[in-house]
PDB file of C-alpha atoms and ligand atoms in Angstrom:
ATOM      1  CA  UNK A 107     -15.964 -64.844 -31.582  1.00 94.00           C
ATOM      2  CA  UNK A 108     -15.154 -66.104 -28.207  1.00 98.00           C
ATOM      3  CA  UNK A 109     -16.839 -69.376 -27.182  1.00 98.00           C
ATOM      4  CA  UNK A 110     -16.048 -70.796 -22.992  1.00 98.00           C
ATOM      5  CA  UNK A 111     -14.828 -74.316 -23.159  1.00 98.00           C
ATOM      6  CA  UNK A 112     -14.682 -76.532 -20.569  1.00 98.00           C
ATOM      7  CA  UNK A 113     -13.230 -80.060 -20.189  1.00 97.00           C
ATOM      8  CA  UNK A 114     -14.194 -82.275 -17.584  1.00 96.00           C
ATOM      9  CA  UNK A 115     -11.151 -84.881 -16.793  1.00 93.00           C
ATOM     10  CA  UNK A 116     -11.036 -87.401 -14.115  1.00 89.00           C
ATOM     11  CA  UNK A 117      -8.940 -85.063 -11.624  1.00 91.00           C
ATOM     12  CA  UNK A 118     -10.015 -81.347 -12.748  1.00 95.00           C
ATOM     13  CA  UNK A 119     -12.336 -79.622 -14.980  1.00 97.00           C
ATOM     14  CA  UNK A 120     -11.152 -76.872 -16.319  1.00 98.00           C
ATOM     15  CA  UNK A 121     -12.212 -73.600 -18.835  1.00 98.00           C
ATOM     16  CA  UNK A 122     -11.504 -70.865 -20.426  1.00 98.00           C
ATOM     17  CA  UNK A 123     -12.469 -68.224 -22.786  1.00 98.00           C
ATOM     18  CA  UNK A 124     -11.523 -69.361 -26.360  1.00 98.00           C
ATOM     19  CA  UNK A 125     -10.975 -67.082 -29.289  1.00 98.00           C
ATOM     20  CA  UNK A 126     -12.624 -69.569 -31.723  1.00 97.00           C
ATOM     21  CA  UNK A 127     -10.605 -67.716 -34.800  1.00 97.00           C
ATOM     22  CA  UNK A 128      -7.351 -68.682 -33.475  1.00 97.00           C
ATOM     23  CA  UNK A 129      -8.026 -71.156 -30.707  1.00 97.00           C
ATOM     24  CA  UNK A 130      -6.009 -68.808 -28.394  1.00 97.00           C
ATOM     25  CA  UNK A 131      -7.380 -68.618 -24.289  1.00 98.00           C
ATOM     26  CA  UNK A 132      -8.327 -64.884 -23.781  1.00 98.00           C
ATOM     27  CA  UNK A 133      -8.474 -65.527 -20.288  1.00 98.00           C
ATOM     28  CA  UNK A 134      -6.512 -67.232 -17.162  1.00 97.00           C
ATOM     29  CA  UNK A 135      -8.425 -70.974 -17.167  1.00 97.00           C
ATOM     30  CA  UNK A 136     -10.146 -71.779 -14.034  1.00 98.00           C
ATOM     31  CA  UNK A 137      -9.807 -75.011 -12.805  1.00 98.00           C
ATOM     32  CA  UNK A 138     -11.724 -77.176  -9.844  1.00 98.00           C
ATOM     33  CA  UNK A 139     -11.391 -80.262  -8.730  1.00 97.00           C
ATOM     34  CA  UNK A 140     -13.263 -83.576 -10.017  1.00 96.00           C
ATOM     35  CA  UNK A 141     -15.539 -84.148  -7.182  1.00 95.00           C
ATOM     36  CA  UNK A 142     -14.733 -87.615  -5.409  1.00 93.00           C
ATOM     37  CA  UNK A 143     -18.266 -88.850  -6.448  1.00 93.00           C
ATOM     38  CA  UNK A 144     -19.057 -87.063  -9.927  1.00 94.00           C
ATOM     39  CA  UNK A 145     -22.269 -87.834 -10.924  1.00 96.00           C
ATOM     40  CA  UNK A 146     -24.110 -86.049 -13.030  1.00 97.00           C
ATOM     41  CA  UNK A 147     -25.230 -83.625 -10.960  1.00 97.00           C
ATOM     42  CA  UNK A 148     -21.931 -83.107  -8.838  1.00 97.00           C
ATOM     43  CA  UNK A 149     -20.184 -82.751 -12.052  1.00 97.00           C
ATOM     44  CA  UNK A 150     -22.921 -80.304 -13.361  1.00 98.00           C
ATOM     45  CA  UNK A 151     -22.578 -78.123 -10.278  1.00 98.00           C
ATOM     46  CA  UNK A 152     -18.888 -77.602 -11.274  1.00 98.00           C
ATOM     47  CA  UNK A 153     -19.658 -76.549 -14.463  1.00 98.00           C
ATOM     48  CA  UNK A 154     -22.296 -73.929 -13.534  1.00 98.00           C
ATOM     49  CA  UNK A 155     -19.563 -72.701 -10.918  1.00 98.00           C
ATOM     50  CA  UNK A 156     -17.229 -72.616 -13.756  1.00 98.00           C
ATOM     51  CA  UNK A 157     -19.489 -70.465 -15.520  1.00 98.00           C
ATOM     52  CA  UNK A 158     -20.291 -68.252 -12.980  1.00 98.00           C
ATOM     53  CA  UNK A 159     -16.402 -67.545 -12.173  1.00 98.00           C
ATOM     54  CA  UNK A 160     -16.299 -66.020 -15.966  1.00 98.00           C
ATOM     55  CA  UNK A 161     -19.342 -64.346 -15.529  1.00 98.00           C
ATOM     56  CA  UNK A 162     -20.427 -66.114 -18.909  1.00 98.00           C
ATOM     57  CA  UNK A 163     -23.762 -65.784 -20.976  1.00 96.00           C
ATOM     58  CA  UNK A 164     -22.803 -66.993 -24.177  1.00 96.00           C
ATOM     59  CA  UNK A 165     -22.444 -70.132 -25.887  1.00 98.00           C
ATOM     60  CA  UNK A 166     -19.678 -73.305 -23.799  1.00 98.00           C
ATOM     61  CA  UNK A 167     -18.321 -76.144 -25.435  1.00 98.00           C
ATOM     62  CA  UNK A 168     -17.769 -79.374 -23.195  1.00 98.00           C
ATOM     63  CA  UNK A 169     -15.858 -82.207 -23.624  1.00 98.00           C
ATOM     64  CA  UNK A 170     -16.782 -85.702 -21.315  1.00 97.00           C
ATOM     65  CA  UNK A 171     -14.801 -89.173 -21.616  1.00 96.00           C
ATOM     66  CA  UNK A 172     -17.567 -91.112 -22.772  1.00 96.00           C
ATOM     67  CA  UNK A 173     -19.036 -92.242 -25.973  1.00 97.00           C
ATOM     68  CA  UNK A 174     -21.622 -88.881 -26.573  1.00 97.00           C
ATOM     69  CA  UNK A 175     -24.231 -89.270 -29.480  1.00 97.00           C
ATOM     70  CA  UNK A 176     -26.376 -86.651 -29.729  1.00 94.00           C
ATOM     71  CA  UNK A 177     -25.968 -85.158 -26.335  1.00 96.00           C
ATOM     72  CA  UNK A 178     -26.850 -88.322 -24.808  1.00 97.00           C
ATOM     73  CA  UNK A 179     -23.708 -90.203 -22.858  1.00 97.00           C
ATOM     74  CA  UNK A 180     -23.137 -93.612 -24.107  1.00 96.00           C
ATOM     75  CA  UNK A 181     -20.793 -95.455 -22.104  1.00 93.00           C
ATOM     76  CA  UNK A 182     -18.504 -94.623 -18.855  1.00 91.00           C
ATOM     77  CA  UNK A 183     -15.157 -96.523 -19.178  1.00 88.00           C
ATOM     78  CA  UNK A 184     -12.905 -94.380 -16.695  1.00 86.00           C
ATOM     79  CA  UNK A 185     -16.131 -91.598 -15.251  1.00 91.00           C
ATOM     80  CA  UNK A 186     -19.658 -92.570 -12.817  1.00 94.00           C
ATOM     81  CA  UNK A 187     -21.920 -95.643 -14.101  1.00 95.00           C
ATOM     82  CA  UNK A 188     -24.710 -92.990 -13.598  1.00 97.00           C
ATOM     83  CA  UNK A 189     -23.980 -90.972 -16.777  1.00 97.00           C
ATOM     84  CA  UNK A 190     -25.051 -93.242 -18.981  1.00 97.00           C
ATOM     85  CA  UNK A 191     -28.509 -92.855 -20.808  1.00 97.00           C
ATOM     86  CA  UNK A 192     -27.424 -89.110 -19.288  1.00 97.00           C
ATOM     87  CA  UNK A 193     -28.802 -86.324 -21.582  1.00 98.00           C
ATOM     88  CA  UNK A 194     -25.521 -84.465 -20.926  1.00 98.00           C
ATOM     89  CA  UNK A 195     -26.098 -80.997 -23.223  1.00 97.00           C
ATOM     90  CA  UNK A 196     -29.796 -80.678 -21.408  1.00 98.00           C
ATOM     91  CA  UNK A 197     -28.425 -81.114 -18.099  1.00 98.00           C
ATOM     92  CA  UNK A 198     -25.267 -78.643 -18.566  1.00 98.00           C
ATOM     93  CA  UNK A 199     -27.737 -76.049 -20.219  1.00 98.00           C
ATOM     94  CA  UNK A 200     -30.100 -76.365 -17.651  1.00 98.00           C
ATOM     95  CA  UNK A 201     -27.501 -75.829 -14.691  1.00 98.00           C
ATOM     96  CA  UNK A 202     -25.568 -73.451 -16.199  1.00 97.00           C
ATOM     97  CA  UNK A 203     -27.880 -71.188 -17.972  1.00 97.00           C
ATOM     98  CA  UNK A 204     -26.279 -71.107 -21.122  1.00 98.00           C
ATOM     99  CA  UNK A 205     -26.486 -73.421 -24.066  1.00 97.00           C
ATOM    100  CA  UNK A 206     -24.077 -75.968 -23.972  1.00 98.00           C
ATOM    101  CA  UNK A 207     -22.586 -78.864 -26.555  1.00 98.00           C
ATOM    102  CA  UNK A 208     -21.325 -81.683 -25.096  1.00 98.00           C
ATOM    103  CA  UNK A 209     -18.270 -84.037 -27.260  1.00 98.00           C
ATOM    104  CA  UNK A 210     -15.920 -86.623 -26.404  1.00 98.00           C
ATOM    105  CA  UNK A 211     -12.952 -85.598 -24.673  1.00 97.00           C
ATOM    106  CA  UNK A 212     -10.737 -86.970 -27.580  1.00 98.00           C
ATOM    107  CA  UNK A 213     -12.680 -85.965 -30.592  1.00 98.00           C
ATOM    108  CA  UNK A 214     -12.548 -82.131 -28.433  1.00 98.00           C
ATOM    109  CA  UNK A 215      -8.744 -82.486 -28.646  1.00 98.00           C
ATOM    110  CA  UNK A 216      -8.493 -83.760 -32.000  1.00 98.00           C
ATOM    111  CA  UNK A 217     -10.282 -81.109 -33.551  1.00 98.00           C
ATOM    112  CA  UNK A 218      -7.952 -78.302 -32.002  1.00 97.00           C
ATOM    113  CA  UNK A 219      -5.367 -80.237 -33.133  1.00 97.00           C
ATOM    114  CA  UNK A 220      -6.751 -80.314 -36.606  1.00 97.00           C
ATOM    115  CA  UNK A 221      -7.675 -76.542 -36.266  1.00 96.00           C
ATOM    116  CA  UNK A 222      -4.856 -75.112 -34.420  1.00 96.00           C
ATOM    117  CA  UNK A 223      -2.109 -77.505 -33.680  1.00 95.00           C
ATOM    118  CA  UNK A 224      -0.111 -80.388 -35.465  1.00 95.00           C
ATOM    119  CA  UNK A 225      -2.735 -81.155 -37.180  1.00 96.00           C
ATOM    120  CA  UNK A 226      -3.704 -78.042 -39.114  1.00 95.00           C
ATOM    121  CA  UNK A 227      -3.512 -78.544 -42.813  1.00 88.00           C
ATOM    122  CA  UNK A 228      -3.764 -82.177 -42.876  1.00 97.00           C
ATOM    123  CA  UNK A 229      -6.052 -83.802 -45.490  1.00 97.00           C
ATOM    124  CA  UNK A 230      -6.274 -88.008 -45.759  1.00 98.00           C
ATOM    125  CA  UNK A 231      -7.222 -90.266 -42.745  1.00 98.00           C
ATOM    126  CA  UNK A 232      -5.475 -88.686 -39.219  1.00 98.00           C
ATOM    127  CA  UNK A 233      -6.298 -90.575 -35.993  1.00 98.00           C
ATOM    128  CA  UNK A 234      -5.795 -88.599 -32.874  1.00 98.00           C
ATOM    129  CA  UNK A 235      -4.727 -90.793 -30.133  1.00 98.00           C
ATOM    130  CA  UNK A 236      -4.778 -89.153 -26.594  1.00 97.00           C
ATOM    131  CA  UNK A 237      -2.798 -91.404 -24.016  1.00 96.00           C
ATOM    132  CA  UNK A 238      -3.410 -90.653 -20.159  1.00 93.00           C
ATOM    133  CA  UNK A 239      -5.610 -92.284 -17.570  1.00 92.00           C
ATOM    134  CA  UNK A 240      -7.378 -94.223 -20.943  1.00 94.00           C
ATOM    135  CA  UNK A 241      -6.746 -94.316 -24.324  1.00 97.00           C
ATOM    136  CA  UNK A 242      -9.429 -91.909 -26.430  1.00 97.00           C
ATOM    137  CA  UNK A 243      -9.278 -91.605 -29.991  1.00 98.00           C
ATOM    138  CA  UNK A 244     -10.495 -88.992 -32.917  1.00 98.00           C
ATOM    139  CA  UNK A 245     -10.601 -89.852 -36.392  1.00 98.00           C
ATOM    140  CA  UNK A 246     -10.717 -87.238 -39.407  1.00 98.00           C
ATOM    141  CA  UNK A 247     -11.000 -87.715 -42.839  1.00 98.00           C
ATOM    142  CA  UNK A 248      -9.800 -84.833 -44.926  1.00 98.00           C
ATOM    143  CA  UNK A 249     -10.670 -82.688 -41.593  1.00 97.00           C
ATOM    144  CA  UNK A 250     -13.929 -83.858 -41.156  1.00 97.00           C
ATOM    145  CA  UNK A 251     -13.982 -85.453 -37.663  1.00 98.00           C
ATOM    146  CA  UNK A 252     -15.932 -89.072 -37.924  1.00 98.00           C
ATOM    147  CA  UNK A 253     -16.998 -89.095 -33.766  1.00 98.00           C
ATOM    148  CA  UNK A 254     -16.553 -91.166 -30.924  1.00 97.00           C
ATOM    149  CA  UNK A 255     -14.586 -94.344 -32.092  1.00 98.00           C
ATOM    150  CA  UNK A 256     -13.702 -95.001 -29.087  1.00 97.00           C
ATOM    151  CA  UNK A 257     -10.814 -96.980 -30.590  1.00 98.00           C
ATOM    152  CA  UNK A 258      -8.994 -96.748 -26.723  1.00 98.00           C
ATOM    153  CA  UNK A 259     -11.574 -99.793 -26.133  1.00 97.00           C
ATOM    154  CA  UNK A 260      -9.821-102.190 -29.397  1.00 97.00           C
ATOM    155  CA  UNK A 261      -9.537-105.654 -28.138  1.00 96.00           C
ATOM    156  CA  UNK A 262      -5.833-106.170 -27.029  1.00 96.00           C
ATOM    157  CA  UNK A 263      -4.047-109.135 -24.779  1.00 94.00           C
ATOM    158  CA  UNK A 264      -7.204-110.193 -24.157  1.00 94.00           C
ATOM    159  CA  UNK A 265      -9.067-107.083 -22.679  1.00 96.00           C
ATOM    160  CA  UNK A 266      -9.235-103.255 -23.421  1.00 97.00           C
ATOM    161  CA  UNK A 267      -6.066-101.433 -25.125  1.00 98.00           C
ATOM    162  CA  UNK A 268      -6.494 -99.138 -22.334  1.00 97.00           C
ATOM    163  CA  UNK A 269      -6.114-101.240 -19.839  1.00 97.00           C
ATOM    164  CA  UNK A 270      -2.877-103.113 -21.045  1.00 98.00           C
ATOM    165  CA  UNK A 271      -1.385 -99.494 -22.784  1.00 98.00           C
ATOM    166  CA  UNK A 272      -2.199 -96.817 -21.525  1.00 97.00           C
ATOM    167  CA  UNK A 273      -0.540 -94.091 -19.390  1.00 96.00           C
ATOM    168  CA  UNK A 274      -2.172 -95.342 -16.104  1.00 95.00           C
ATOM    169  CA  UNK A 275      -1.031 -98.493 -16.705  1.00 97.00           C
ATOM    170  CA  UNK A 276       2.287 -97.164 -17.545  1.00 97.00           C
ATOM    171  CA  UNK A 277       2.562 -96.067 -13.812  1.00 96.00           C
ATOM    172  CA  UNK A 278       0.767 -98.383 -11.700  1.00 97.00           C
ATOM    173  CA  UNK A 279       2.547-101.691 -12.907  1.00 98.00           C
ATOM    174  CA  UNK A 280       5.910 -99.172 -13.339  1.00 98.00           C
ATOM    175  CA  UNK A 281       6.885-100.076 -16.534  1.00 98.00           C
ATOM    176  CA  UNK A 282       9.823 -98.208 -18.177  1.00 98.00           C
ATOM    177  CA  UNK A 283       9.126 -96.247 -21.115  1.00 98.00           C
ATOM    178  CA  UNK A 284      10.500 -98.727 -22.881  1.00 98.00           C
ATOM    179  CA  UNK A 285       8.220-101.794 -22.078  1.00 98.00           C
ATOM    180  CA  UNK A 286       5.604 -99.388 -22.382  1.00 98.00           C
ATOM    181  CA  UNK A 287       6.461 -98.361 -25.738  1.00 98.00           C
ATOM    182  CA  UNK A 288       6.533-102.091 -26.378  1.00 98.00           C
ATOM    183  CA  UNK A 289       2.895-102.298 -25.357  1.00 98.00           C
ATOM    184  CA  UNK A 290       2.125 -99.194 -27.296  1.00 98.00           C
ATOM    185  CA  UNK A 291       3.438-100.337 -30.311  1.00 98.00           C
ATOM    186  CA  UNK A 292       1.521-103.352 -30.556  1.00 98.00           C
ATOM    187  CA  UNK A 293      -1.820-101.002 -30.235  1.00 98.00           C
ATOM    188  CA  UNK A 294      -0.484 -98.833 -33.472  1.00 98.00           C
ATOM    189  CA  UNK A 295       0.223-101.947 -35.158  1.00 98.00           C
ATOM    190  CA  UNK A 296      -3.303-102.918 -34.439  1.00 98.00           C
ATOM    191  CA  UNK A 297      -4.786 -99.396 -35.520  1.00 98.00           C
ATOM    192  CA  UNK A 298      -2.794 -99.261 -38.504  1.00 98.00           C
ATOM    193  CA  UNK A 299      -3.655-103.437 -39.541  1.00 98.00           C
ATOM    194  CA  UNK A 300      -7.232-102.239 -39.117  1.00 98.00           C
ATOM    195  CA  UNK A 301      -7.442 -98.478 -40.599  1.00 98.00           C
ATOM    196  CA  UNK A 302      -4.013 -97.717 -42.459  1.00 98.00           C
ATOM    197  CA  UNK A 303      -4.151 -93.812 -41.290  1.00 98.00           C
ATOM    198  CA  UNK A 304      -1.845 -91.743 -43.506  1.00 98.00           C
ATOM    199  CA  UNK A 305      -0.898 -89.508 -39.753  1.00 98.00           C
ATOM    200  CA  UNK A 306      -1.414 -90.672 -36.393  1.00 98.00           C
ATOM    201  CA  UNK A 307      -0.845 -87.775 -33.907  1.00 98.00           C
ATOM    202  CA  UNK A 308       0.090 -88.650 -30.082  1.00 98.00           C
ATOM    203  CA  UNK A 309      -1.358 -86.194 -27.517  1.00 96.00           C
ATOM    204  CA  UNK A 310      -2.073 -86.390 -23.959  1.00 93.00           C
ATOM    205  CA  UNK A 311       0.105 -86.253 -21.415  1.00 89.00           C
ATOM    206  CA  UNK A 312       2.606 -88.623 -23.012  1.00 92.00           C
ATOM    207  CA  UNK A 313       3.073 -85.630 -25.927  1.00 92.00           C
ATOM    208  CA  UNK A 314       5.126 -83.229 -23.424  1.00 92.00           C
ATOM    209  CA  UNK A 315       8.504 -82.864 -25.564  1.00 92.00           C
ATOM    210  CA  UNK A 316      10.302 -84.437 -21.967  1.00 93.00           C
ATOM    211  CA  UNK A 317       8.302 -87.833 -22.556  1.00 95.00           C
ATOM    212  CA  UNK A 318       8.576 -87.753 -25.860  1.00 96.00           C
ATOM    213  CA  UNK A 319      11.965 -88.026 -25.656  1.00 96.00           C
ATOM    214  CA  UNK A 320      11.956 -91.242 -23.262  1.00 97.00           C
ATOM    215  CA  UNK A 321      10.237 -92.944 -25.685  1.00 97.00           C
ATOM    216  CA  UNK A 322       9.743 -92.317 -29.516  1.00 97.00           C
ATOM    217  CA  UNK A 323      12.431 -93.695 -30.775  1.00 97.00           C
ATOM    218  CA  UNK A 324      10.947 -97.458 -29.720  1.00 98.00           C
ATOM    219  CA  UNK A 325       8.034 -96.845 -31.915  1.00 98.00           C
ATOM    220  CA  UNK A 326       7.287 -97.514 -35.674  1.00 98.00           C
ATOM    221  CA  UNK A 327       4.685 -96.554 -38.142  1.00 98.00           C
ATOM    222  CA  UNK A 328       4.009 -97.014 -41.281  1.00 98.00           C
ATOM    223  CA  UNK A 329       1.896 -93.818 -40.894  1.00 98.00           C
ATOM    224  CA  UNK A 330       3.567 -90.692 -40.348  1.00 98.00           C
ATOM    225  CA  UNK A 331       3.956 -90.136 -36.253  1.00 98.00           C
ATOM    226  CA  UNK A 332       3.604 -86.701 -34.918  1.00 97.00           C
ATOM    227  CA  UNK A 333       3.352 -85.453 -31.148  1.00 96.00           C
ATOM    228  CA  UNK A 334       0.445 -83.007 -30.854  1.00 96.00           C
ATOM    229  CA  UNK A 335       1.299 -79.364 -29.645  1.00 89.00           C
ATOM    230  CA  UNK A 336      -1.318 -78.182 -27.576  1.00 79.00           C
ATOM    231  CA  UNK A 337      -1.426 -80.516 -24.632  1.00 76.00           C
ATOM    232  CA  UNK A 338      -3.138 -79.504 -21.525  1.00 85.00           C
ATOM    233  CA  UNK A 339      -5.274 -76.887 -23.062  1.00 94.00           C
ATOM    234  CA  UNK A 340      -6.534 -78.884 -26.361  1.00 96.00           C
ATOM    235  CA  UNK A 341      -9.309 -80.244 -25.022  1.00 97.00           C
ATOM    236  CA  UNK A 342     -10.494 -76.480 -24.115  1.00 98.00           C
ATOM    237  CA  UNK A 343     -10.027 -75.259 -26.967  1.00 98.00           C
ATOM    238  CA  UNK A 344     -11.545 -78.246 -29.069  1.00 98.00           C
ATOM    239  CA  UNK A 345     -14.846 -77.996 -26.876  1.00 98.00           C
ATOM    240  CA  UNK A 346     -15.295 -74.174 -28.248  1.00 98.00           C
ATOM    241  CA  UNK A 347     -14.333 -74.767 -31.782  1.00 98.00           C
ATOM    242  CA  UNK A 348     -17.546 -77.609 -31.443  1.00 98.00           C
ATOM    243  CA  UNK A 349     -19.084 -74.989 -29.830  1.00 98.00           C
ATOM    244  CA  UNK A 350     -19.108 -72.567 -32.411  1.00 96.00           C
ATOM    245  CA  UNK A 351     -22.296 -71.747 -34.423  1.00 91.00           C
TER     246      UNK A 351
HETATM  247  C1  BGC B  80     -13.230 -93.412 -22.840  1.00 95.17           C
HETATM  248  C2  BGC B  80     -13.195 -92.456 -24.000  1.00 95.17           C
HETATM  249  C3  BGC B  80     -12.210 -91.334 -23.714  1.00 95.17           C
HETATM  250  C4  BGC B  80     -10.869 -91.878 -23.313  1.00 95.17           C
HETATM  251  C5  BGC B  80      -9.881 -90.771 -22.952  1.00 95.17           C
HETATM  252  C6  BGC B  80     -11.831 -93.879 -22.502  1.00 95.17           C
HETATM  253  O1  BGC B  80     -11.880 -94.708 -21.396  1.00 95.17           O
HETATM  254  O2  BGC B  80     -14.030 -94.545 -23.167  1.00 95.17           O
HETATM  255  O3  BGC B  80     -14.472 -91.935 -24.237  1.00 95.17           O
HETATM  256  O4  BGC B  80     -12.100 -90.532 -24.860  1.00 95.17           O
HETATM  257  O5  BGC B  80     -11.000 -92.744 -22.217  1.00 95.17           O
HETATM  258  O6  BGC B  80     -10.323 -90.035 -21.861  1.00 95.17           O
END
């Protein structure tokens, strides 16, 4: 069946049609800028419009970067204080017409990756850690995705991972990808200390095959280390498959 995801990021949100059988797009994606001040309701006016561009009556998948339990946003690290306490599936269904589930941008990812991508086939414990503006995290045991654990948030140098590792960070205190991978390594030594994953796949924007080749060699797992494959469209596809009834 064909589900619409959409993922809302801090500079676009973006969807497409999503054959949920093989996670391929069946359209073009449509994407539209992050209004400046997304609220709730800015950010649900994008999604309607989103919506309406692919004439859609059926079921959407949507991912947000924030802790989501239930449909009801938890926390806003990186998106508008106002979301939180936000009953985000209510307020998507309500200005789009159509029924919508809401997930975590990184649990949306991991699970396409677990479906579709690197992932596919792997039993044990896998973390998915996305690196880009924050750090978001899935975590699956035996392909059963355990939600938001938020593990971008670990305590680290005396704040938030994030804000000491990730991809942001990267650029705005220009770090090479060496000292970067420095920093990155001691948050996989800290995931690993804590949870011991038998895989840890690396996606984001930091799993394009020309960054991964600044940097991989500087890191080291006791975990097997995999880039994921799907990249810009896994969090897309990851909103159907959550989608799916
Ligand atoms: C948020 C997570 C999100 C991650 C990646 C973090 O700041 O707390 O919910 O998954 O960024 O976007």
């Amino acid at each position: 069946m064909e589900v619409l995801g959409i993922d809302i990021g801090g500079t676009g949100i973006k969807g497409a049609p999503v054959n949920t059988l093989d996670g391929s797009l069946t359209q073009d994606r449509h994407r539209i800028p992050t209004p400046e001040s997304a609220t709730p309701e800015a950010v649900a006016d994008v999604v309607a419009q989103i919506v309406d561009h692919f004439n859609w009556n059926g079921h959407v998948g949507c991912t947000i970067p924030a802790r989501v339990e239930h449909g009801l946003v938890r926390t806003a690290a990186n998106i508008h204080d106002e979301w939180i306490d936000t009953q985000v599936d209510n307020l998507l269904s309500q200005a789009s017409g159509c029924r919508v589930t809401v997930l975590n941008d990184a649990d949306a990812a991991g699970l396409a990756s677990m479906r579709f991508g690197a992932g596919r086939s792997l039993d044990g414990l896998v973390f998915f850690i996305t690196v880009g503006t924050g750090i978001g995290s899935a975590m699956f045991y035996n392909q059963q995705l355990v939600p938001n654990t938020e593990l971008g948030h670990l305590r680290l140098k005396g704040g938030s991972a994030e804000d000491y590792a990730s991809n942001r960070i990267r650029r705005q205190e220009e770090l090479s990808w060496k000292q970067w991978a420095k920093r990155f390594q001691k948050y996989l030594d800290r995931v690993e200390f804590l949870f011991a994953p038998d895989t840890i796949i690396l996606g984001g924007g930091i799993s394009r095959p020309q960054k991964v080749k600044e940097y991989w060699h500087h890191l080291k797992t006791r975990a097997e280390l995999i880039p994921a494959e799907l990249e810009n469209e896994a969090g897309i596809i990851g909103a159907a498959a959550a989608a799916t009834p």
